XYZ file of C-alpha atoms in Angstrom:
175
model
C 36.524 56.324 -62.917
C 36.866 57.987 -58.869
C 39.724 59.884 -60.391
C 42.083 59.553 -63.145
C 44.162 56.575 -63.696
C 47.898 56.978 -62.575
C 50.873 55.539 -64.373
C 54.257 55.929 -62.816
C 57.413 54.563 -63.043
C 56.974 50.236 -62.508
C 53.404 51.096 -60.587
C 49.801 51.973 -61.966
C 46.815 52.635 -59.667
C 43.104 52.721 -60.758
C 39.591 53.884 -58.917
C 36.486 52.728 -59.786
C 33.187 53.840 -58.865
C 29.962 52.012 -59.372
C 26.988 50.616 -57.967
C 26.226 47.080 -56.845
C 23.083 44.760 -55.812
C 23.031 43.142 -52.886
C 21.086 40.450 -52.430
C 18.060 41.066 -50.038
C 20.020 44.531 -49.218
C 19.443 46.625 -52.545
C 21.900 48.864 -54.581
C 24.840 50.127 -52.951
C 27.604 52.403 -53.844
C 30.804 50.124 -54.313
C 34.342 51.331 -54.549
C 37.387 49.551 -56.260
C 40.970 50.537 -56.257
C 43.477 48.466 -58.151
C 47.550 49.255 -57.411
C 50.283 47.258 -59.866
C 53.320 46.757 -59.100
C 55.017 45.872 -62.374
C 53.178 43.921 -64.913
C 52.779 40.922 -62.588
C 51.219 41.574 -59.304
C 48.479 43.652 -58.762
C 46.577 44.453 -55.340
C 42.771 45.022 -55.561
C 40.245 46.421 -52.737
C 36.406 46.880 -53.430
C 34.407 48.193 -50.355
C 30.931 48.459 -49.860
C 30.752 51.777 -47.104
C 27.151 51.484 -46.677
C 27.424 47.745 -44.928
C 30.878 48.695 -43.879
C 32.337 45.616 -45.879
C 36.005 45.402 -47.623
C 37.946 42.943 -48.891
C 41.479 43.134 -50.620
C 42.824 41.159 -52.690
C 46.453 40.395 -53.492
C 47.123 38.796 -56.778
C 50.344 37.693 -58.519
C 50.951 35.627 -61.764
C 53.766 33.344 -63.204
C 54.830 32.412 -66.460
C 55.282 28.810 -66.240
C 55.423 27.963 -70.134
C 54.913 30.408 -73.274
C 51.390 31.962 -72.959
C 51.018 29.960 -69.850
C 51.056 30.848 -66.574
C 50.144 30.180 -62.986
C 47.637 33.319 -61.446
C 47.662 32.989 -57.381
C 45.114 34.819 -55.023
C 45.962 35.785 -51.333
C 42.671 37.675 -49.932
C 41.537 39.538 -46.788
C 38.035 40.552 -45.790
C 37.406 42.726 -43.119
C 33.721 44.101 -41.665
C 33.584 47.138 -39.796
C 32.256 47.221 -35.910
C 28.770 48.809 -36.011
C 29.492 52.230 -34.390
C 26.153 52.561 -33.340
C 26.607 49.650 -31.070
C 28.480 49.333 -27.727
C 32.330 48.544 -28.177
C 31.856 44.971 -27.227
C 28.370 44.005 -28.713
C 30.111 45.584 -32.268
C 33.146 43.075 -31.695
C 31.015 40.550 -31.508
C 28.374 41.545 -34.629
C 31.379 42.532 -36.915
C 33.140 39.445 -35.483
C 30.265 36.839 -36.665
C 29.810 38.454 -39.811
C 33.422 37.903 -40.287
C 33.019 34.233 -39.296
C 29.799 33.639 -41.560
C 30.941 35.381 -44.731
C 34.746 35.286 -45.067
C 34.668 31.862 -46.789
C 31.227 32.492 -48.918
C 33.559 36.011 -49.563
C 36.399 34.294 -50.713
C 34.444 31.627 -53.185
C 32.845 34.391 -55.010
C 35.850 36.251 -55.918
C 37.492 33.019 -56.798
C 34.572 32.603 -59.284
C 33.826 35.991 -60.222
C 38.132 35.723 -61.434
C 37.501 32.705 -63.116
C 34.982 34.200 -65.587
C 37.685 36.156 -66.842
C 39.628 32.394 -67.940
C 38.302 31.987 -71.221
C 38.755 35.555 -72.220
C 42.437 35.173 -71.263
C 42.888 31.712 -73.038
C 41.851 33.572 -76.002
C 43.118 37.040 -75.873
C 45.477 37.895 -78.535
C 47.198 41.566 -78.870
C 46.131 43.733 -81.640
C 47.122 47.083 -82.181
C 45.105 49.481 -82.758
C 43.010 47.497 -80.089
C 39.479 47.321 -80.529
C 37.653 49.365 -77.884
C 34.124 49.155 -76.422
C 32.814 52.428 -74.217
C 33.670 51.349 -70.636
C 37.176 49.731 -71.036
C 38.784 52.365 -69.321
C 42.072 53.595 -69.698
C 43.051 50.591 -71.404
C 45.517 52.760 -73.678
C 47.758 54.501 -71.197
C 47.632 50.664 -69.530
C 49.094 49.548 -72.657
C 51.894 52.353 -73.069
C 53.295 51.807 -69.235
C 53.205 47.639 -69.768
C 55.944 48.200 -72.819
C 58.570 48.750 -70.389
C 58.074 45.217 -68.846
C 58.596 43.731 -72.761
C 61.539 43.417 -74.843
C 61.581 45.848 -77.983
C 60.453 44.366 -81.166
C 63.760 44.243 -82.891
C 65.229 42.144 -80.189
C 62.698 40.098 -80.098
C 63.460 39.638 -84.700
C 67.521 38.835 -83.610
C 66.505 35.504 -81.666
C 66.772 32.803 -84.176
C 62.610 31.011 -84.654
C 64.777 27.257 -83.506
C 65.841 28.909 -80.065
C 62.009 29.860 -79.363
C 60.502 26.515 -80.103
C 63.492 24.428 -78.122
C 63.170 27.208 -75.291
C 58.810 26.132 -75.711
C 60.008 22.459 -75.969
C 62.008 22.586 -73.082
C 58.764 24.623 -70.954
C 56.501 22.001 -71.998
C 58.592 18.795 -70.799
C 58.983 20.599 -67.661
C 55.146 21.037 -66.750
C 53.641 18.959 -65.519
């Protein structure tokens, strides 16, 4: 963690630290902030400072049938001019790596996100959870996403026949 996880109100922000290989390049310090705005958008930025590389990430998710739902990805990625270089020799250099990487850029995250399917497809909540050193503050996560939830006991009033027509009635609509 860069600095403690914060937890306010509908919005959560985290900072990562850590290290990452570059191909050809070596190890090199990488930085990751994630900002949520409620439980169903959240806007990620990693940066690599030492090849003056960041890319952000904006993405948002829909339920579209019970314990189904549609993820979407807007992205940005953004290399620094070369300050050692002359104003327009940097436009140009930060310009081309722009051109040559963005879409390579944007595949990888796509993948590197779609790892996370099957973990999702499976994930079930259980309470205490289960933790492994390194899942972060996945506690105080849990506490602030209760507000976006209805309390148990009104979840116990709605008759078991409502939920499966209301599931019925999801399904016939997806197509």
């Amino acid at each position: 963690m860069a600095e403690p996880a914060v937890f306010e109100g509908r919005s959560f922000r985290i900072s990562v630290r850590s290290e990452e290989r570059v191909p050809l390049l070596g190890a090199s310090p990488l930085e990751v902030t994630l900002e949520g705005n409620g439980i169903s958008r959240v806007h990620v930025c990693t940066a690599l400072p030492r090849f003056g590389v960041r890319t952000c990430a904006v993405y948002t998710t829909t339920m579209i049938a019970p314990a189904a739902f549609q993820l979407r990805q807007t992205s940005r990625f953004e290399v620094a001019e070369p300050a050692s270089l002359p104003a327009p020799l940097a436009r140009w250099v930060s310009g081309s790596a722009h051109r040559l990487l963005a879409g390579v850029m944007f595949r990888g995250n796509c993948a590197f996100v779609s790892q996370d399917f099957p973990v999702w497809s499976t994930k079930r909540y259980v309470s205490p959870p289960r933790l492994a050193r390194g899942d972060g503050p996945i506690g105080p996560f849990r506490h602030w996403a209760r507000q976006f939830y209805p309390p148990d006991r009104l979840r116990a009033q709605v008759p078991s026949s409502a939920v499966r027509r209301a599931a019925g009635e999801a399904e016939s609509r997806v197509t």
